[in-house]
Amino acid sequence: MEQYVIKGGIPLIGEVEIGGAKNAALAVLTAAVMCDEPVIIDNIPDIRDIGVLLDSIKRIGAKVERIGKHSVKIIGKTIDTVRVDYDSIKKIRASYYLLGALLGKYKKAEVPLPGGCNIGIRAIDQHKKGFEALGAKVKIEHGMIMAETNSLKGCHLYFDVVSVGATINVMLAAALAEGNTILENAAKEPHVVDAANFLNSMGANIKGAGTDVIRIKGVKSLHGTEYSIIPDQIEAGTFMLAAAATKGDVIVRNVIPKHLEAISAKLTEIGCQITEEDDAVRVFGNSELKHTQIKTLPYPGFPTDMQPQMTVTLALSQGTSIVTETIFDNRFKYVDELARMGAVIKVEGNTAIVDGVRKLTGAEISVPDLRAGAALVIAGLAADGYTVIDDIQYIERGYENFDEKLRQLGGQIKRVTCEKDIQRFKLEVC
Ligand code: UD1
């Protein structure tokens, strides 16, 4: 079993380079199957979720050629089935983008319904509503969601909830529909914009991505392109909060500072110094941090994917902070683990009341999901003594070389596979 062992209490200091955005890459790689010509995509993160998606794209017959650690060539011409098998989808929810992509291109798609999720209910009704508005018949049977039509027709759709997944999925199908589509109450996340920019580089006609109204003029077909994925806002935010929680001084490079504004604003509010360059953000956290209130919201609000990392930082700040989670209903599972490290946090419904403590202490803890895992690593780096973290496969779904990047900042962390490795690490760092 892979684990991280950490000796905490050392401020992170130095520079870290951020990779391509996982959530943008998942959408863009899927969209790439929508044309028959070769598509080259650069700056994809080398992480488990991307490997799983590329595998599911291969399984429907597309050619997938890795042309570098962070680049891939995809040729959608050879696709021979519109039925995605369960093995592909059960590992990552985002393979449901294949529904929009295949429906747009072939007017038919069958994708297993994504199963339950560690962070809460993940409904799919807005995806279904969008495909139906485009004229598809959508059925849910035998664990599959099936969509089919003779032709997709542009529509005027108002989403009932702001959903990243539904916005991207419906946008994919609408790109190849006849006529104009208007999507209202659309998600505005940077990865929605990246997916739209990518589709436009393949010849789609999409305007307004990044606002809550997206206008799509359907085109007959898409062509090959070469495209580079945007930097990962959540990876960047995670390192920013690791700097704050350990009272360090870190320059986070290769970022779009605008995408990090909600995080930078909260860090400034609790007493960190933030400076921005064109493509970098510096976080200087060498002072007592203060309490605040956080409410997760769709972009440009505070991202739910940064909520656990922020809660860990507030657990080490003076006073009582309130963290309200409005996007997912089961996103405080990590709090019990954090309490074992000495954090004082009470969860009531979708709110965590965080009484800041002066220090956390290392413990043996388990990771419940991806972002909570990153947060627990931050807790271990800030805590006194040793922390051993189980179930790090969740973290590796979304962070490339996480331990290595933290070591470059002076973090004492190692990926280990047995008790002997842990003992060796303790001898090395003592
Ligand atoms: C995406 C991100 C995920 C992030 C989330 C919110 C990817 C691959 N994942 O997930 O990291 O945490 O956005 O920023 O990009 N909902 C419905 N009906 C639907 C769809 C969603 O009610 O048809 C609800 C969900 O239950 C949830 C909320 O809308 O409460 C937001 O979900 P959504 O934005 O769709 O999240 P994902 O796209 O799954």
CSV table of C-alpha atoms and ligand atoms in Angstrom, one decimal:
chain,number,residue,atom,x,y,z
A,1,MET,CA,0.0,0.0,0.0
A,2,GLU,CA,1.4,3.4,-1.0
A,3,GLN,CA,1.5,6.0,1.7
A,4,TYR,CA,3.0,9.4,2.4
A,5,VAL,CA,5.2,9.9,5.4
A,6,ILE,CA,5.7,13.5,6.5
A,7,LYS,CA,7.8,15.2,9.1
A,8,GLY,CA,6.1,18.5,9.7
A,9,GLY,CA,6.8,21.9,11.2
A,10,ILE,CA,9.0,23.2,8.4
A,11,PRO,CA,7.9,26.4,6.5
A,12,LEU,CA,7.7,25.7,2.7
A,13,ILE,CA,10.1,28.1,0.9
A,14,GLY,CA,11.0,28.4,-2.8
A,15,GLU,CA,9.3,28.2,-6.2
A,16,VAL,CA,6.9,25.6,-7.7
A,17,GLU,CA,5.8,25.2,-11.3
A,18,ILE,CA,2.1,24.4,-11.9
A,19,GLY,CA,1.0,21.9,-14.5
A,20,GLY,CA,-2.0,21.8,-16.9
A,21,ALA,CA,-5.5,21.8,-15.4
A,22,LYS,CA,-7.0,18.4,-14.8
A,23,ASN,CA,-10.6,19.5,-15.2
A,24,ALA,CA,-9.9,21.4,-18.4
A,25,ALA,CA,-7.8,18.5,-19.8
A,26,LEU,CA,-10.7,16.0,-19.2
A,27,ALA,CA,-13.1,18.1,-21.2
A,28,VAL,CA,-10.6,19.0,-24.0
A,29,LEU,CA,-9.3,15.4,-24.5
A,30,THR,CA,-12.9,14.2,-24.8
A,31,ALA,CA,-13.8,16.9,-27.3
A,32,ALA,CA,-10.8,15.9,-29.4
A,33,VAL,CA,-12.7,12.8,-30.5
A,34,MET,CA,-15.3,15.0,-32.2
A,35,CYS,CA,-13.2,15.5,-35.4
A,36,ASP,CA,-11.7,12.9,-37.7
A,37,GLU,CA,-8.4,14.7,-38.2
A,38,PRO,CA,-5.5,14.4,-35.8
A,39,VAL,CA,-5.6,16.7,-32.7
A,40,ILE,CA,-2.5,17.4,-30.6
A,41,ILE,CA,-3.0,18.5,-27.1
A,42,ASP,CA,-0.1,19.9,-24.9
A,43,ASN,CA,0.3,20.7,-21.2
A,44,ILE,CA,-1.8,17.8,-20.1
A,45,PRO,CA,-1.1,16.8,-16.5
A,46,ASP,CA,0.5,13.3,-16.1
A,47,ILE,CA,-2.0,12.1,-13.5
A,48,ARG,CA,-4.2,9.0,-12.9
A,49,ASP,CA,-7.5,10.5,-14.1
A,50,ILE,CA,-6.0,11.6,-17.4
A,51,GLY,CA,-4.6,8.1,-18.0
A,52,VAL,CA,-8.1,6.6,-17.3
A,53,LEU,CA,-9.8,9.0,-19.7
A,54,LEU,CA,-7.3,8.3,-22.5
A,55,ASP,CA,-7.9,4.6,-21.9
A,56,SER,CA,-11.6,5.0,-22.3
A,57,ILE,CA,-11.1,7.0,-25.5
A,58,LYS,CA,-8.9,4.2,-26.8
A,59,ARG,CA,-11.6,1.6,-25.9
A,60,ILE,CA,-14.1,3.2,-28.2
A,61,GLY,CA,-11.6,2.9,-31.1
A,62,ALA,CA,-9.9,6.3,-31.3
A,63,LYS,CA,-6.2,6.4,-31.8
A,64,VAL,CA,-4.3,7.8,-28.8
A,65,GLU,CA,-0.6,8.4,-29.2
A,66,ARG,CA,1.4,9.8,-26.3
A,67,ILE,CA,4.0,12.1,-27.9
A,68,GLY,CA,5.5,13.2,-24.7
A,69,LYS,CA,4.9,13.2,-20.9
A,70,HIS,CA,2.5,16.1,-21.3
A,71,SER,CA,1.4,15.8,-24.9
A,72,VAL,CA,-0.9,13.5,-26.8
A,73,LYS,CA,-2.2,13.0,-30.3
A,74,ILE,CA,-5.8,11.8,-30.7
A,75,ILE,CA,-7.4,10.7,-33.9
A,76,GLY,CA,-11.2,10.2,-33.7
A,77,LYS,CA,-11.7,8.9,-37.2
A,78,THR,CA,-11.3,5.2,-36.1
A,79,ILE,CA,-14.0,5.3,-33.5
A,80,ASP,CA,-16.0,2.1,-34.0
A,81,THR,CA,-18.6,2.2,-31.1
A,82,VAL,CA,-20.6,4.8,-29.3
A,83,ARG,CA,-21.0,2.6,-26.3
A,84,VAL,CA,-18.7,3.3,-23.5
A,85,ASP,CA,-18.1,0.4,-21.2
A,86,TYR,CA,-18.6,0.5,-17.4
A,87,ASP,CA,-15.0,-0.2,-16.6
A,88,SER,CA,-14.1,3.2,-18.1
A,89,ILE,CA,-16.6,5.3,-16.4
A,90,LYS,CA,-16.6,3.8,-12.9
A,91,LYS,CA,-13.1,5.2,-12.3
A,92,ILE,CA,-13.8,8.8,-13.3
A,93,ARG,CA,-17.0,10.7,-13.6
A,94,ALA,CA,-15.8,12.9,-16.4
A,95,SER,CA,-15.9,10.2,-18.9
A,96,TYR,CA,-19.6,11.3,-19.1
A,97,TYR,CA,-18.3,14.0,-21.4
A,98,LEU,CA,-18.2,11.3,-24.0
A,99,LEU,CA,-22.0,11.5,-24.0
A,100,GLY,CA,-22.0,15.0,-25.4
A,101,ALA,CA,-19.0,14.4,-27.7
A,102,LEU,CA,-20.4,11.3,-29.3
A,103,LEU,CA,-23.9,12.5,-29.4
A,104,GLY,CA,-22.7,15.7,-31.2
A,105,LYS,CA,-20.6,13.7,-33.7
A,106,TYR,CA,-22.6,10.5,-34.3
A,107,LYS,CA,-26.0,11.5,-32.9
A,108,LYS,CA,-26.0,8.6,-30.6
A,109,ALA,CA,-24.2,7.7,-27.4
A,110,GLU,CA,-24.5,5.1,-24.6
A,111,VAL,CA,-22.5,5.8,-21.4
A,112,PRO,CA,-22.9,4.1,-18.1
A,113,LEU,CA,-24.3,6.4,-15.4
A,114,PRO,CA,-21.6,7.5,-13.2
A,115,GLY,CA,-21.9,5.8,-9.8
A,116,GLY,CA,-21.9,7.4,-6.3
A,117,CYS,CA,-19.2,9.7,-5.2
A,118,ASN,CA,-17.2,10.4,-2.1
A,119,ILE,CA,-18.1,14.1,-1.9
A,120,GLY,CA,-21.8,13.9,-2.3
A,121,ILE,CA,-24.7,13.4,-4.7
A,122,ARG,CA,-23.7,14.1,-8.3
A,123,ALA,CA,-27.0,14.5,-10.2
A,124,ILE,CA,-27.1,14.3,-14.0
A,125,ASP,CA,-30.5,15.8,-14.7
A,126,GLN,CA,-29.2,19.0,-16.2
A,127,HIS,CA,-27.1,17.1,-18.7
A,128,LYS,CA,-30.2,15.1,-19.7
A,129,LYS,CA,-32.3,18.3,-19.9
A,130,GLY,CA,-29.8,19.9,-22.2
A,131,PHE,CA,-29.6,16.9,-24.6
A,132,GLU,CA,-33.4,16.7,-24.7
A,133,ALA,CA,-33.6,20.4,-25.5
A,134,LEU,CA,-31.3,19.7,-28.4
A,135,GLY,CA,-33.8,17.1,-29.7
A,136,ALA,CA,-32.3,13.9,-28.4
A,137,LYS,CA,-34.3,11.1,-26.9
A,138,VAL,CA,-32.6,10.3,-23.6
A,139,LYS,CA,-33.3,7.1,-21.6
A,140,ILE,CA,-31.8,5.8,-18.4
A,141,GLU,CA,-31.9,2.0,-18.4
A,142,HIS,CA,-29.9,-0.8,-17.0
A,143,GLY,CA,-27.4,1.6,-15.5
A,144,MET,CA,-26.8,3.3,-18.8
A,145,ILE,CA,-27.7,6.8,-20.1
A,146,MET,CA,-28.6,6.5,-23.7
A,147,ALA,CA,-29.1,9.5,-26.0
A,148,GLU,CA,-30.1,9.3,-29.7
A,149,THR,CA,-31.5,11.5,-32.4
A,150,ASN,CA,-31.6,11.8,-36.2
A,151,SER,CA,-30.4,15.4,-36.0
A,152,LEU,CA,-29.6,17.8,-33.1
A,153,LYS,CA,-31.3,21.2,-33.3
A,154,GLY,CA,-30.1,24.3,-31.6
A,155,CYS,CA,-32.1,25.4,-28.6
A,156,HIS,CA,-32.5,28.0,-25.9
A,157,LEU,CA,-31.8,26.4,-22.5
A,158,TYR,CA,-31.9,27.7,-19.0
A,159,PHE,CA,-29.9,25.5,-16.5
A,160,ASP,CA,-31.7,25.1,-13.2
A,161,VAL,CA,-28.4,24.8,-11.3
A,162,VAL,CA,-25.0,26.1,-12.3
A,163,SER,CA,-23.2,22.9,-13.4
A,164,VAL,CA,-19.7,22.7,-14.9
A,165,GLY,CA,-20.3,19.2,-16.2
A,166,ALA,CA,-23.7,20.0,-17.7
A,167,THR,CA,-22.5,23.2,-19.3
A,168,ILE,CA,-19.5,21.5,-21.0
A,169,ASN,CA,-21.4,18.4,-22.0
A,170,VAL,CA,-24.3,20.3,-23.6
A,171,MET,CA,-21.8,22.7,-25.3
A,172,LEU,CA,-20.0,19.7,-26.8
A,173,ALA,CA,-23.2,18.4,-28.4
A,174,ALA,CA,-24.5,21.8,-29.4
A,175,ALA,CA,-21.2,22.6,-31.3
A,176,LEU,CA,-22.3,20.2,-34.0
A,177,ALA,CA,-26.1,20.8,-33.8
A,178,GLU,CA,-28.0,22.5,-36.6
A,179,GLY,CA,-28.7,26.2,-35.9
A,180,ASN,CA,-28.1,28.3,-32.8
A,181,THR,CA,-28.0,27.3,-29.2
A,182,ILE,CA,-28.2,29.7,-26.2
A,183,LEU,CA,-27.2,28.3,-22.8
A,184,GLU,CA,-28.3,30.5,-19.9
A,185,ASN,CA,-27.1,30.2,-16.2
A,186,ALA,CA,-24.0,28.5,-17.6
A,187,ALA,CA,-21.0,27.7,-15.4
A,188,LYS,CA,-18.2,30.3,-15.8
A,189,GLU,CA,-15.2,28.2,-14.6
A,190,PRO,CA,-11.8,28.6,-16.4
A,191,HIS,CA,-12.1,25.1,-17.7
A,192,VAL,CA,-15.5,25.9,-19.3
A,193,VAL,CA,-13.7,28.7,-21.2
A,194,ASP,CA,-10.8,26.4,-22.1
A,195,ALA,CA,-13.1,23.8,-23.5
A,196,ALA,CA,-14.9,26.4,-25.6
A,197,ASN,CA,-11.6,27.9,-26.8
A,198,PHE,CA,-10.5,24.4,-27.8
A,199,LEU,CA,-13.7,23.7,-29.7
A,200,ASN,CA,-13.3,27.1,-31.5
A,201,SER,CA,-9.8,26.1,-32.5
A,202,MET,CA,-11.3,23.0,-34.1
A,203,GLY,CA,-13.7,25.3,-36.1
A,204,ALA,CA,-16.7,25.5,-33.7
A,205,ASN,CA,-18.4,28.9,-33.2
A,206,ILE,CA,-18.9,29.5,-29.5
A,207,LYS,CA,-19.2,32.9,-27.9
A,208,GLY,CA,-19.7,34.0,-24.3
A,209,ALA,CA,-17.9,31.2,-22.4
A,210,GLY,CA,-16.8,32.7,-19.1
A,211,THR,CA,-20.1,34.6,-18.8
A,212,ASP,CA,-23.4,33.0,-17.8
A,213,VAL,CA,-24.8,33.1,-21.3
A,214,ILE,CA,-23.0,31.0,-23.9
A,215,ARG,CA,-24.1,31.3,-27.6
A,216,ILE,CA,-23.2,28.5,-30.0
A,217,LYS,CA,-23.7,28.5,-33.8
A,218,GLY,CA,-23.7,24.9,-34.8
A,219,VAL,CA,-21.2,23.9,-37.5
A,220,LYS,CA,-21.2,20.8,-39.8
A,221,SER,CA,-17.9,19.4,-38.7
A,222,LEU,CA,-14.7,20.1,-36.8
A,223,HIS,CA,-11.1,20.0,-37.9
A,224,GLY,CA,-7.7,19.1,-36.5
A,225,THR,CA,-5.8,21.5,-34.2
A,226,GLU,CA,-3.0,21.9,-31.8
A,227,TYR,CA,-3.9,23.2,-28.3
A,228,SER,CA,-2.3,23.8,-24.9
A,229,ILE,CA,-4.3,23.3,-21.7
A,230,ILE,CA,-4.5,26.2,-19.2
A,231,PRO,CA,-2.6,26.0,-15.8
A,232,ASP,CA,-4.4,24.2,-13.0
A,233,GLN,CA,-6.1,26.7,-10.7
A,234,ILE,CA,-6.7,24.1,-8.0
A,235,GLU,CA,-3.1,22.7,-8.0
A,236,ALA,CA,-1.9,26.3,-7.7
A,237,GLY,CA,-4.3,27.1,-4.9
A,238,THR,CA,-3.2,24.0,-3.0
A,239,PHE,CA,0.4,25.2,-3.0
A,240,MET,CA,-0.7,28.7,-2.0
A,241,LEU,CA,-2.5,27.3,1.0
A,242,ALA,CA,0.4,25.0,1.8
A,243,ALA,CA,2.6,28.1,2.0
A,244,ALA,CA,0.2,29.9,4.2
A,245,ALA,CA,-0.4,26.9,6.6
A,246,THR,CA,3.3,26.3,7.1
A,247,LYS,CA,4.1,30.0,7.4
A,248,GLY,CA,6.3,29.8,4.4
A,249,ASP,CA,7.2,31.9,1.4
A,250,VAL,CA,6.4,30.3,-2.0
A,251,ILE,CA,6.3,31.6,-5.5
A,252,VAL,CA,3.7,29.6,-7.5
A,253,ARG,CA,4.8,29.8,-11.2
A,254,ASN,CA,3.0,29.2,-14.5
A,255,VAL,CA,-0.5,30.3,-13.3
A,256,ILE,CA,-3.1,32.8,-14.4
A,257,PRO,CA,-3.4,35.0,-11.3
A,258,LYS,CA,-7.0,36.1,-12.4
A,259,HIS,CA,-8.1,32.5,-11.9
A,260,LEU,CA,-6.8,32.6,-8.3
A,261,GLU,CA,-8.4,35.8,-7.2
A,262,ALA,CA,-10.9,34.2,-4.8
A,263,ILE,CA,-8.1,32.4,-3.0
A,264,SER,CA,-5.7,35.3,-3.0
A,265,ALA,CA,-8.4,37.6,-1.5
A,266,LYS,CA,-9.1,35.2,1.4
A,267,LEU,CA,-5.4,34.7,2.0
A,268,THR,CA,-4.9,38.5,2.2
A,269,GLU,CA,-7.9,38.7,4.5
A,270,ILE,CA,-6.4,36.3,7.0
A,271,GLY,CA,-3.0,38.0,7.0
A,272,CYS,CA,-0.8,36.6,4.2
A,273,GLN,CA,1.0,38.9,1.9
A,274,ILE,CA,0.2,38.2,-1.8
A,275,THR,CA,2.1,39.6,-4.7
A,276,GLU,CA,1.2,38.9,-8.3
A,277,GLU,CA,3.4,38.9,-11.5
A,278,ASP,CA,2.1,38.2,-15.0
A,279,ASP,CA,2.2,34.4,-14.6
A,280,ALA,CA,3.1,33.9,-10.9
A,281,VAL,CA,1.7,34.5,-7.4
A,282,ARG,CA,3.9,34.8,-4.3
A,283,VAL,CA,2.4,33.9,-0.9
A,284,PHE,CA,4.3,35.0,2.2
A,285,GLY,CA,2.7,33.6,5.3
A,286,ASN,CA,5.1,34.4,8.0
A,287,SER,CA,2.8,35.9,10.6
A,288,GLU,CA,-0.1,34.9,12.8
A,289,LEU,CA,-3.1,34.1,10.6
A,290,LYS,CA,-6.6,35.4,11.4
A,291,HIS,CA,-10.0,33.8,11.2
A,292,THR,CA,-12.5,34.4,8.4
A,293,GLN,CA,-15.7,33.2,6.8
A,294,ILE,CA,-15.7,31.1,3.6
A,295,LYS,CA,-18.7,30.1,1.4
A,296,THR,CA,-18.0,27.8,-1.6
A,297,LEU,CA,-19.7,29.1,-4.7
A,298,PRO,CA,-19.5,28.6,-8.5
A,299,TYR,CA,-16.7,30.6,-10.2
A,300,PRO,CA,-15.7,33.4,-9.6
A,301,GLY,CA,-16.7,32.5,-6.0
A,302,PHE,CA,-14.5,30.5,-3.6
A,303,PRO,CA,-14.0,27.0,-5.3
A,304,THR,CA,-15.4,23.9,-3.5
A,305,ASP,CA,-12.2,22.1,-4.6
A,306,MET,CA,-10.2,24.4,-2.3
A,307,GLN,CA,-12.5,24.1,0.7
A,308,PRO,CA,-10.6,21.4,2.6
A,309,GLN,CA,-7.2,23.0,2.0
A,310,MET,CA,-8.6,26.3,3.3
A,311,THR,CA,-10.2,24.7,6.3
A,312,VAL,CA,-6.9,23.2,7.3
A,313,THR,CA,-5.3,26.6,7.1
A,314,LEU,CA,-8.1,28.1,9.2
A,315,ALA,CA,-7.7,25.3,11.8
A,316,LEU,CA,-4.2,26.9,12.4
A,317,SER,CA,-5.4,30.5,12.5
A,318,GLN,CA,-6.5,32.6,15.4
A,319,GLY,CA,-10.1,32.8,16.4
A,320,THR,CA,-13.3,31.1,15.1
A,321,SER,CA,-13.8,30.7,11.3
A,322,ILE,CA,-17.0,29.5,9.6
A,323,VAL,CA,-16.8,27.4,6.4
A,324,THR,CA,-20.0,26.8,4.5
A,325,GLU,CA,-20.1,24.3,1.7
A,326,THR,CA,-22.9,25.0,-0.8
A,327,ILE,CA,-21.9,22.8,-3.8
A,328,PHE,CA,-21.6,19.3,-2.5
A,329,ASP,CA,-23.3,17.7,0.5
A,330,ASN,CA,-20.6,15.4,1.9
A,331,ARG,CA,-17.4,17.4,1.7
A,332,PHE,CA,-16.4,17.5,5.4
A,333,LYS,CA,-15.4,13.8,5.7
A,334,TYR,CA,-11.8,14.7,6.3
A,335,VAL,CA,-12.6,16.7,9.5
A,336,ASP,CA,-12.6,13.6,11.7
A,337,GLU,CA,-9.0,12.9,10.5
A,338,LEU,CA,-8.0,16.5,11.2
A,339,ALA,CA,-9.5,16.3,14.7
A,340,ARG,CA,-7.1,13.3,15.4
A,341,MET,CA,-4.3,15.8,14.7
A,342,GLY,CA,-5.7,18.2,17.2
A,343,ALA,CA,-7.9,20.5,15.1
A,344,VAL,CA,-11.0,21.8,16.8
A,345,ILE,CA,-13.8,21.7,14.2
A,346,LYS,CA,-17.5,21.1,14.6
A,347,VAL,CA,-19.6,20.3,11.5
A,348,GLU,CA,-23.3,21.2,11.5
A,349,GLY,CA,-25.0,20.4,8.2
A,350,ASN,CA,-23.1,22.1,5.5
A,351,THR,CA,-21.2,24.3,7.9
A,352,ALA,CA,-17.9,23.8,9.7
A,353,ILE,CA,-17.1,25.9,12.7
A,354,VAL,CA,-13.4,26.0,13.0
A,355,ASP,CA,-11.8,27.1,16.3
A,356,GLY,CA,-8.2,27.8,15.4
A,357,VAL,CA,-5.4,26.0,17.5
A,358,ARG,CA,-1.7,27.0,17.8
A,359,LYS,CA,-0.5,23.7,16.5
A,360,LEU,CA,-1.5,20.3,15.0
A,361,THR,CA,0.3,17.1,15.9
A,362,GLY,CA,1.2,14.3,13.4
A,363,ALA,CA,-0.9,11.2,13.3
A,364,GLU,CA,-1.8,8.2,11.1
A,365,ILE,CA,-4.6,9.3,8.9
A,366,SER,CA,-6.6,8.2,5.9
A,367,VAL,CA,-7.6,10.2,2.8
A,368,PRO,CA,-11.3,10.2,1.9
A,369,ASP,CA,-11.1,11.9,-1.5
A,370,LEU,CA,-8.8,13.9,-3.8
A,371,ARG,CA,-8.9,17.4,-2.4
A,372,ALA,CA,-9.3,16.4,1.2
A,373,GLY,CA,-6.2,14.3,0.6
A,374,ALA,CA,-4.2,17.3,-0.5
A,375,ALA,CA,-5.6,19.2,2.6
A,376,LEU,CA,-4.4,16.4,4.9
A,377,VAL,CA,-0.9,16.6,3.4
A,378,ILE,CA,-0.9,20.3,4.1
A,379,ALA,CA,-1.9,19.5,7.7
A,380,GLY,CA,0.9,17.0,8.0
A,381,LEU,CA,3.4,19.5,6.7
A,382,ALA,CA,2.3,22.1,9.2
A,383,ALA,CA,2.0,19.7,12.2
A,384,ASP,CA,4.6,18.8,14.8
A,385,GLY,CA,6.0,15.4,14.4
A,386,TYR,CA,5.3,12.6,11.9
A,387,THR,CA,2.2,12.0,9.9
A,388,VAL,CA,1.5,8.8,7.9
A,389,ILE,CA,-1.2,9.2,5.2
A,390,ASP,CA,-3.0,6.2,3.7
A,391,ASP,CA,-5.1,5.9,0.5
A,392,ILE,CA,-2.9,8.4,-1.4
A,393,GLN,CA,-4.2,7.0,-4.7
A,394,TYR,CA,-7.0,9.6,-4.4
A,395,ILE,CA,-4.3,12.4,-4.3
A,396,GLU,CA,-2.5,10.9,-7.3
A,397,ARG,CA,-5.7,11.2,-9.3
A,398,GLY,CA,-5.2,14.9,-9.5
A,399,TYR,CA,-1.7,16.0,-8.5
A,400,GLU,CA,1.4,15.3,-10.6
A,401,ASN,CA,4.6,14.6,-8.5
A,402,PHE,CA,2.9,16.1,-5.5
A,403,ASP,CA,5.5,14.8,-3.0
A,404,GLU,CA,8.4,15.8,-5.3
A,405,LYS,CA,7.1,19.4,-5.7
A,406,LEU,CA,6.7,19.7,-2.0
A,407,ARG,CA,10.2,18.4,-1.4
A,408,GLN,CA,11.6,21.1,-3.8
A,409,LEU,CA,10.0,23.6,-1.3
A,410,GLY,CA,11.8,22.0,1.6
A,411,GLY,CA,8.9,19.8,2.7
A,412,GLN,CA,10.0,16.6,4.4
A,413,ILE,CA,7.6,14.1,2.7
A,414,LYS,CA,8.2,10.8,1.0
A,415,ARG,CA,6.1,8.3,-0.8
A,416,VAL,CA,6.6,4.9,0.9
A,417,THR,CA,5.2,1.4,0.4
A,418,CYS,CA,6.1,-0.4,3.7
A,419,GLU,CA,7.0,0.1,7.4
A,420,LYS,CA,10.7,-0.3,6.6
A,421,ASP,CA,10.5,2.7,4.2
A,422,ILE,CA,8.9,4.8,7.0
A,423,GLN,CA,11.6,3.9,9.5
A,424,ARG,CA,14.3,4.7,6.9
A,425,PHE,CA,12.6,8.1,6.3
A,426,LYS,CA,12.6,8.8,10.0
A,427,LEU,CA,16.4,8.1,10.2
A,428,GLU,CA,17.0,10.3,7.2
A,429,VAL,CA,15.2,13.3,8.5
A,430,CYS,CA,15.9,13.1,12.3
B,1,UD1,C1,-16.8,19.8,-11.6
B,1,UD1,C2,-15.3,19.5,-11.3
B,1,UD1,C3,-15.2,19.3,-9.8
B,1,UD1,C4,-15.7,20.5,-9.0
B,1,UD1,C5,-17.2,20.8,-9.5
B,1,UD1,C6,-17.7,22.1,-8.9
B,1,UD1,C7,-14.6,18.4,-13.3
B,1,UD1,C8,-14.2,17.1,-13.9
B,1,UD1,N1,-15.0,18.3,-12.0
B,1,UD1,O1,-17.6,18.7,-11.3
B,1,UD1,O2,-13.8,19.1,-9.5
B,1,UD1,O3,-15.7,20.2,-7.7
B,1,UD1,O4,-17.2,21.0,-10.9
B,1,UD1,O5,-16.9,23.2,-9.2
B,1,UD1,O6,-14.6,19.4,-13.9
B,1,UD1,N2,-25.8,19.2,-10.4
B,1,UD1,C9,-27.2,18.9,-10.5
B,1,UD1,N3,-27.6,18.4,-11.7
B,1,UD1,C10,-26.7,18.1,-12.7
B,1,UD1,C11,-25.4,18.4,-12.6
B,1,UD1,C12,-24.9,18.9,-11.4
B,1,UD1,O7,-28.0,19.1,-9.6
B,1,UD1,O8,-27.2,17.6,-13.8
B,1,UD1,C13,-25.4,19.7,-9.1
B,1,UD1,C14,-24.4,18.8,-8.4
B,1,UD1,O9,-25.0,17.8,-7.6
B,1,UD1,C15,-23.6,19.8,-7.5
B,1,UD1,C16,-23.6,21.1,-8.4
B,1,UD1,O10,-24.6,20.9,-9.3
B,1,UD1,O11,-24.3,20.0,-6.3
B,1,UD1,C17,-22.3,21.4,-9.1
B,1,UD1,O12,-21.9,20.2,-9.8
B,1,UD1,P1,-21.1,20.3,-11.2
B,1,UD1,O13,-20.7,21.8,-11.4
B,1,UD1,O14,-21.9,19.7,-12.3
B,1,UD1,O15,-19.8,19.5,-10.8
B,1,UD1,P2,-19.0,18.5,-11.8
B,1,UD1,O16,-19.1,19.0,-13.2
B,1,UD1,O17,-19.5,17.1,-11.6
